[in-house]
PDB file of C-alpha atoms in Angstrom:
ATOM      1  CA  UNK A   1      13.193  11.687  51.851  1.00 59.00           C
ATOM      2  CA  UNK A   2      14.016  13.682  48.627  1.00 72.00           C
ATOM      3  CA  UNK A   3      15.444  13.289  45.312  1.00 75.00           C
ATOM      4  CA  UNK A   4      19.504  14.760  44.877  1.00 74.00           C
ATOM      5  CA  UNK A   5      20.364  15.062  41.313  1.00 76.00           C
ATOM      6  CA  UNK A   6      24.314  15.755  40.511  1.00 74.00           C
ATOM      7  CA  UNK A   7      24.986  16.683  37.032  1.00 77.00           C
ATOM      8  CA  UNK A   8      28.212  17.260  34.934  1.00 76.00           C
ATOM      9  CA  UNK A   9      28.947  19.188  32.024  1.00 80.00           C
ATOM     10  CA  UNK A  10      30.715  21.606  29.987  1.00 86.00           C
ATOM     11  CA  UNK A  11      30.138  25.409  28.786  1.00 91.00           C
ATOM     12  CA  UNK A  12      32.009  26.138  25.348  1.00 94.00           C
ATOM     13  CA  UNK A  13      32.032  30.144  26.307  1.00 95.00           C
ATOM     14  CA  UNK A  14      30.723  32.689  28.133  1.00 94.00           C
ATOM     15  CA  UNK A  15      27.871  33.714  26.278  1.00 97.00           C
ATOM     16  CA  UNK A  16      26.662  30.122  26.771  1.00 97.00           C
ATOM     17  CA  UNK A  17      27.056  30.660  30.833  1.00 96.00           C
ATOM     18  CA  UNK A  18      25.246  33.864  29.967  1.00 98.00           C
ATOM     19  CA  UNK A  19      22.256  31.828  28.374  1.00 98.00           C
ATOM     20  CA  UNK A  20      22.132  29.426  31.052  1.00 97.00           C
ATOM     21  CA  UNK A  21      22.113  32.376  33.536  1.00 98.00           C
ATOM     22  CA  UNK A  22      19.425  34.370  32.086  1.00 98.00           C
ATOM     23  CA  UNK A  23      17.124  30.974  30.868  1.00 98.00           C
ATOM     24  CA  UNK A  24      17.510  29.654  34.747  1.00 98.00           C
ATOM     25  CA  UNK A  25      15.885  33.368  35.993  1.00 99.00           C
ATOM     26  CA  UNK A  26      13.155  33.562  33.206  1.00 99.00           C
ATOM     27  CA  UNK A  27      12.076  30.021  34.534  1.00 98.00           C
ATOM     28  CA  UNK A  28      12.586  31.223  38.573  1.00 98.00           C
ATOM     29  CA  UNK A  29      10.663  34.390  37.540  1.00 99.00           C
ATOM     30  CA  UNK A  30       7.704  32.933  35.732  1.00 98.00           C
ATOM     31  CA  UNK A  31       7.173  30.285  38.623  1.00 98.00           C
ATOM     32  CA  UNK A  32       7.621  33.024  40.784  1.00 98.00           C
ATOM     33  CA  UNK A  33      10.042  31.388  42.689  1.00 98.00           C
ATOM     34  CA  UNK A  34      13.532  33.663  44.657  1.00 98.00           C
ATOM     35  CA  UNK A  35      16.345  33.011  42.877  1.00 98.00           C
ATOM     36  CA  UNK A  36      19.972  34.826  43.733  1.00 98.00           C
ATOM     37  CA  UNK A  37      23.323  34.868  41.262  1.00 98.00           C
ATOM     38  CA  UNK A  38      26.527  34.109  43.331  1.00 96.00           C
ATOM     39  CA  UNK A  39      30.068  34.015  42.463  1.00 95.00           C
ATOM     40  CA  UNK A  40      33.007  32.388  44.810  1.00 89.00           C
ATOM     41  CA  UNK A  41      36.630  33.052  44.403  1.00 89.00           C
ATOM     42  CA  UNK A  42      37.425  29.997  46.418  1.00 85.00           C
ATOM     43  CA  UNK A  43      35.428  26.963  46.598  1.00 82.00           C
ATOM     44  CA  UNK A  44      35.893  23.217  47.304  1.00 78.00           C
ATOM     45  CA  UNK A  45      33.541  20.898  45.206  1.00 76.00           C
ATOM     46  CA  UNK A  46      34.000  17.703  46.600  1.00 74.00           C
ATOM     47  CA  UNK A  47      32.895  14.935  43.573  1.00 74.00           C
ATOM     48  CA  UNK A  48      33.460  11.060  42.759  1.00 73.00           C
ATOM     49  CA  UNK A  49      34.188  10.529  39.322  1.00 76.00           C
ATOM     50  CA  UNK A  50      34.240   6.933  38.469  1.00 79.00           C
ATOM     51  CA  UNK A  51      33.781   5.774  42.046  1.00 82.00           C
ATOM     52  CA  UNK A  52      37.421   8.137  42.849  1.00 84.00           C
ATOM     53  CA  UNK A  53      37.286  11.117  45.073  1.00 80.00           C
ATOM     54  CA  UNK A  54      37.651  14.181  42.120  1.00 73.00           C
ATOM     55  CA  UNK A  55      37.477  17.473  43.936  1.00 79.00           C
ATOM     56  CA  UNK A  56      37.851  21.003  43.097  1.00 79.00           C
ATOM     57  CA  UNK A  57      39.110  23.972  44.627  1.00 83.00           C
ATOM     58  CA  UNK A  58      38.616  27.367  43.007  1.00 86.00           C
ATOM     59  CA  UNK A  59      35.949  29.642  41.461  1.00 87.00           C
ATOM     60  CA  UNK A  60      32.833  28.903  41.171  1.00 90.00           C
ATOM     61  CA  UNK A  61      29.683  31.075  39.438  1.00 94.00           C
ATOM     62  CA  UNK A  62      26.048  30.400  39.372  1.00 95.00           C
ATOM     63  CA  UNK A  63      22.044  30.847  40.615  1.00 98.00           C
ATOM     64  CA  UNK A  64      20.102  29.437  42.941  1.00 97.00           C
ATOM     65  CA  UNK A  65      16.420  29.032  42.444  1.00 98.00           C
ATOM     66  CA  UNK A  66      13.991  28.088  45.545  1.00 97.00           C
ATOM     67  CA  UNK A  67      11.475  26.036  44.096  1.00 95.00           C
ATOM     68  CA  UNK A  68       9.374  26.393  47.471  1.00 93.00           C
ATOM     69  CA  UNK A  69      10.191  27.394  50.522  1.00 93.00           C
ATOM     70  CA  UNK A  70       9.826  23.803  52.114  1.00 91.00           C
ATOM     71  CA  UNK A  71      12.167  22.607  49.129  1.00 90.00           C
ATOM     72  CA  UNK A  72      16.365  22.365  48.837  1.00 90.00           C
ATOM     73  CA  UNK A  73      17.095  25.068  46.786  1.00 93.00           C
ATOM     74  CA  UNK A  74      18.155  24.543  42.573  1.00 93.00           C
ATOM     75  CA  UNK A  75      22.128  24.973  42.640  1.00 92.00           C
ATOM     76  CA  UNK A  76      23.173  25.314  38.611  1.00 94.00           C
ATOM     77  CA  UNK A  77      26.922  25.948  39.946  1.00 90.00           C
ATOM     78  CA  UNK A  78      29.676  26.071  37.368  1.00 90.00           C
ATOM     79  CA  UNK A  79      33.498  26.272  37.946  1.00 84.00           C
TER      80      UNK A  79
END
């Protein structure tokens, strides 16, 4: 049994996403943990906002970071 954590937020610009790109690989990289970037023209994000179904379909950009191999993997996945 494991721990999911969902979280919700909002980037005021690029150069933010940028930040949070490059912070989330220094941290991967110093833990020596893999890490990839990945970018999806065409996702569906299914969420609950408010206990209502609140999906999304489009792009979506981010990293994932493997914290250890017998771990689920870090998603940091913005749309």
């Amino acid at each position: 049994m494991g721990v999911t954590i969902h979280f919700e937020g909002q980037l005021k610009s690029d150069a933010d996403y940028d930040k949070v790109m490059m912070t989330a690989k220094a941290f991967a990289e110093i833990n020596a943990m893999e890490f990839s970037f990945f970018e999806a023209s065409e996702k569906l994000l299914q969420r609950v906002k408010g206990e209502e179904d609140w999906d999304y379909l489009g792009a979506t950009k981010g990293i994932i970071i493997q914290p250890h191999e017998t771990s689920d993997p870090l998603i940091l996945e913005f749309d």
